[in-house]
XYZ file of C-alpha atoms in Angstrom:
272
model
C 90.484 100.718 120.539
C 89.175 98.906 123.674
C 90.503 95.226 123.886
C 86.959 93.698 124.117
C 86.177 95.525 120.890
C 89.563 94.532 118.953
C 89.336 90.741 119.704
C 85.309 91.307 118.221
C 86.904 93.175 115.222
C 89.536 89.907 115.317
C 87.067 87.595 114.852
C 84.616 89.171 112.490
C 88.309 89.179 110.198
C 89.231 85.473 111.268
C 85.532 84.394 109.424
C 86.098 86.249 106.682
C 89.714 84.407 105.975
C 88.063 81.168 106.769
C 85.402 81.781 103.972
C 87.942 83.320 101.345
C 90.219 80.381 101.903
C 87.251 77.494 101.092
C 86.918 79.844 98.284
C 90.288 79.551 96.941
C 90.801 75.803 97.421
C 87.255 75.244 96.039
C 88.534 76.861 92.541
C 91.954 76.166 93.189
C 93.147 79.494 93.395
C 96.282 80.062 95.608
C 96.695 82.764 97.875
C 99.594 83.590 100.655
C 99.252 85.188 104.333
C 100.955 88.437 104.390
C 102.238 91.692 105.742
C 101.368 91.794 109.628
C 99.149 88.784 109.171
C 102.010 86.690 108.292
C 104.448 88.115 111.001
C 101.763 87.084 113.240
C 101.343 83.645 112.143
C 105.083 83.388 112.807
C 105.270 84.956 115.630
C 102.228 84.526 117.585
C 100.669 81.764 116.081
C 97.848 84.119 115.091
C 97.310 88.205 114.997
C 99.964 90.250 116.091
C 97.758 91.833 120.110
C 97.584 95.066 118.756
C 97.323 94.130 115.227
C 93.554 95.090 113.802
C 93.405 93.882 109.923
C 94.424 90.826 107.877
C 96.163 90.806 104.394
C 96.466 88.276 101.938
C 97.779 88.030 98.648
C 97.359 86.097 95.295
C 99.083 85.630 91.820
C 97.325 87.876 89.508
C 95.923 85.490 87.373
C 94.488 83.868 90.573
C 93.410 87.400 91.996
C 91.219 88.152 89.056
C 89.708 84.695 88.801
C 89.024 85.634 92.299
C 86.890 88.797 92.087
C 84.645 87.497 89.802
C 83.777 84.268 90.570
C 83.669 85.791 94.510
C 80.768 88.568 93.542
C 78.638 85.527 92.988
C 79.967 82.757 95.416
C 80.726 84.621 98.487
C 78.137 83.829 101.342
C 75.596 86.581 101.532
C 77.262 88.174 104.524
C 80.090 89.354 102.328
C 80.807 92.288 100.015
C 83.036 92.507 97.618
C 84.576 96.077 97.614
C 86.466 96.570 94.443
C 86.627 98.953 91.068
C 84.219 96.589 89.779
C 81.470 96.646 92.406
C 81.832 100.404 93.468
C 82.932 103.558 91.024
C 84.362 105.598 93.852
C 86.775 102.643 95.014
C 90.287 104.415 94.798
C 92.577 101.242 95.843
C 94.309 98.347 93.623
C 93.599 95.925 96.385
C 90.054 93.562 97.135
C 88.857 94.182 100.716
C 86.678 91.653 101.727
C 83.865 93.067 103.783
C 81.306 91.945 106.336
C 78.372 93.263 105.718
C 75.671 95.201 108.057
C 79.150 95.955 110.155
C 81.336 99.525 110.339
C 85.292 99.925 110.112
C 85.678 103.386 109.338
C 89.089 104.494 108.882
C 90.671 107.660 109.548
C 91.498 108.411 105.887
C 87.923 106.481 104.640
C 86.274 108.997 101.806
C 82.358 109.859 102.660
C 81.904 108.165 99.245
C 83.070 104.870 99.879
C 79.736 103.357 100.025
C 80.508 99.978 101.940
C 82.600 100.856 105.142
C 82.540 97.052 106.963
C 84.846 95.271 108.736
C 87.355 93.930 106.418
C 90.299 92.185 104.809
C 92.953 92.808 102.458
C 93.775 91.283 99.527
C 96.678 92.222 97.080
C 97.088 91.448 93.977
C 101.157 89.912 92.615
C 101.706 90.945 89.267
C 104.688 90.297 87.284
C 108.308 91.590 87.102
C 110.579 90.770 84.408
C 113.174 92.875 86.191
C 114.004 94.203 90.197
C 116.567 97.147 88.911
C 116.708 99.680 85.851
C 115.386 102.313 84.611
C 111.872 101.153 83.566
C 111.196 99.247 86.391
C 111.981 101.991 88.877
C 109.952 104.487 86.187
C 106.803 102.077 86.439
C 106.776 102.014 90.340
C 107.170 106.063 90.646
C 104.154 106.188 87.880
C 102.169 103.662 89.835
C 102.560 105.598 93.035
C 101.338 108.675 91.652
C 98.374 107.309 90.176
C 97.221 105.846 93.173
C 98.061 108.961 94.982
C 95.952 110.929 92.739
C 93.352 108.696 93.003
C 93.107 108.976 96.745
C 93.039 112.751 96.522
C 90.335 112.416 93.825
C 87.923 110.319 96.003
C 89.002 112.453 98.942
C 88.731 115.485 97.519
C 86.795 116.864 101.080
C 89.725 116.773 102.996
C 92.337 120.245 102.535
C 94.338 120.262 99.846
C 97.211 122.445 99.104
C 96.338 125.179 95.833
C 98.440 123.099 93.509
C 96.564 119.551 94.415
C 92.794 121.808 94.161
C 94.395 123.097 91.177
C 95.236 119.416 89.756
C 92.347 118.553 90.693
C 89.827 121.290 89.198
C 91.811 120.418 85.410
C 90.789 116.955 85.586
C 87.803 117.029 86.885
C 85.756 115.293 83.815
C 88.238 112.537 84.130
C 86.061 109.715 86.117
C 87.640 107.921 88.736
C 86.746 105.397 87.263
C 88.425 105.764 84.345
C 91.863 106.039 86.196
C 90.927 103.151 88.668
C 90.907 100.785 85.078
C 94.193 102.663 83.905
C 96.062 102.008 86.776
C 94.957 98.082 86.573
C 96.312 97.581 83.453
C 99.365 99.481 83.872
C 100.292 97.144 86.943
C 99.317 94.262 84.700
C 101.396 95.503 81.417
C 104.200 92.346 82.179
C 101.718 89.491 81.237
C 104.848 86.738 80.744
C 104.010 84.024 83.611
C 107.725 83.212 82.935
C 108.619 86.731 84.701
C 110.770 85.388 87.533
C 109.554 88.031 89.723
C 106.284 89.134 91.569
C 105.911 92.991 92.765
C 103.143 93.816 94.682
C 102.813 97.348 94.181
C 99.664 97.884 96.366
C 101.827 97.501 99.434
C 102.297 100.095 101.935
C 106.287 98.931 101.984
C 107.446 100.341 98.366
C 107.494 98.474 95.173
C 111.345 98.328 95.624
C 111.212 96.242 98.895
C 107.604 94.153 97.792
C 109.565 92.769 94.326
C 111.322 89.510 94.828
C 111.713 86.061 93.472
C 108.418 84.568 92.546
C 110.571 80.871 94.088
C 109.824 82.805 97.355
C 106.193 82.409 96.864
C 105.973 79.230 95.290
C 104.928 76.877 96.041
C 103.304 77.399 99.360
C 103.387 75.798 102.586
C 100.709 76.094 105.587
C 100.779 77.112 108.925
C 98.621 77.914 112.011
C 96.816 81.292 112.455
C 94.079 81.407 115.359
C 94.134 77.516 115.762
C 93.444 77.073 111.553
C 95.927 76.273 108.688
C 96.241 78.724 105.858
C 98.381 79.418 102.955
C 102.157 81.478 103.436
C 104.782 81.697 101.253
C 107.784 78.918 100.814
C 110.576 81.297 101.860
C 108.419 82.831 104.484
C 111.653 84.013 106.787
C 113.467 85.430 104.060
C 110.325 86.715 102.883
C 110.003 88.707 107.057
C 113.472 89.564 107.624
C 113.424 91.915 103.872
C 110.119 93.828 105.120
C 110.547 94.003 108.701
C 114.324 93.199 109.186
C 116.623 90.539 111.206
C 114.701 91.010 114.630
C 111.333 90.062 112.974
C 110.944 87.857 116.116
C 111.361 90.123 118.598
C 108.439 92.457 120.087
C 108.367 96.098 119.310
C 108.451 98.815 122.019
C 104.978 100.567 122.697
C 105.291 103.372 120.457
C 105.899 101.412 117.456
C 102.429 99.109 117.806
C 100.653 100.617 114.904
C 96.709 99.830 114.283
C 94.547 101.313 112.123
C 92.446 103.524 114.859
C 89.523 103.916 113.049
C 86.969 106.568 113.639
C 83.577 104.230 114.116
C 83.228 100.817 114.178
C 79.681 98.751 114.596
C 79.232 95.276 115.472
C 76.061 93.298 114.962
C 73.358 96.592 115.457
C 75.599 98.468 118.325
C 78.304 101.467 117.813
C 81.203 101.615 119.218
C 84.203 104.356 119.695
């Protein structure tokens, strides 16, 4: 992606935070930089360069507060893109999008009817447990539901003859159908006294994304592109157990991932 075109793509994503955040502290909803976005924060007092996407995450009960009252108290200029406001929406996650704007990514279904610049945001459900059986059992199960899901939506890519052949025997199934029954299966630990949060629509692993829900709470602010947001209390702790001890420390070339998406459009013009 051109440079000039990646710090347009930044800022489209900066407005969209901006708005989501008045929107949580309006309703008093919390929410926590993460992922990339949070390394950033930390380390570069905003985006990561080569970084092309933000992430965010909230408390479940906070997260689905969130998508409703947001489908109706969003400015104008934003979709909601979510099970609830499309039927061919594979992913457990909110993205925030801007609308009359393209962000088509590599893996993006032909169905996906709202392909806009975007945001993350993951939902925290509860943990009563980070070891045993069931635990471990849940997160495999999860993973394989939302893998299915993907291949559902996606079903014009090539498959192998045992994923057509999946495929073809549930093919009455809706997506829909499995989009609500993976939900509720993340949501099945409804104790707010679970000491942990897992946030099982992370591209880490369940394993690594459970932890101490005293690592979240409560938060604490800091800058990101010259604003104050939300990040968790134990924010190091929190960086060194996704990306390790040298969180601090730049990354060689080859390991500067971005999403390299296939088309994106800003205001009425296309760009590669």
């Amino acid at each position: 992606m051109q440079t000039n075109v990646l710090e347009q793509v930044k800022r489209v994503e900066l407005s969209i935070l901006v708005d989501v955040a008045a929107l949580c502290d309006k309703h008093d909803l919390t929410y926590y930089l993460i992922g990339g976005t949070l390394l950033g924060a930390i380390r570069h007092d905003g985006f990561i360069p080569w970084d092309d996407d933000i992430d965010i995450a909230m408390p479940r009960k906070d997260f689905e507060t969130f998508q409703k009252i947001a489908q109706t108290e969003l400015p104008e200029s934003l979709f909601l893109h979510y099970g609830t406001t499309d039927p061919d929406y594979y992913l457990p996650i909110i993205k925030i999008k801007k609308n009359g704007t393209i962000f088509e990514e590599q893996s993006a279904s032909s169905s996906i009817k709202h392909k806009g610049i975007f945001i993350d945001i993951f939902p925290l459900d509860n943990a009563t447990k980070n070891t045993g059986f069931r635990f471990h059992t849940k997160g495999m199960l999860i993973k394989q539901i939302k893998n299915y899901l993907f291949l559902k939506i996606n079903q014009e890519k090539q498959l192998s003859p045992w994923k057509k052949a999946i495929l073809n025997l549930t093919k009455p199934i809706p997506a829909s159908f499995v989009f609500q029954l993976l939900t509720k299966y993340m949501q099945t630990e409804t104790s707010e006294d679970a000491p942990f949060y897992v946030n099982y629509g992370s591209q880490y692993g369940y394993k690594k994304q459970t932890v101490l829900k005293e690592m979240y709470d409560a938060p604490s602010k800091t800058t990101f592109e010259g604003q104050l947001f939300k990040i968790p209390r134990e924010t190091p702790q929190l960086l060194e157990r996704i990306y390790g001890k040298n969180y601090m420390e730049i990354p060689p070339a080859s390991k500067r991932i971005t999403h390299n998406p296939k088309r994106i459009q800003l205001n009425e013009e296309c760009m590669a």
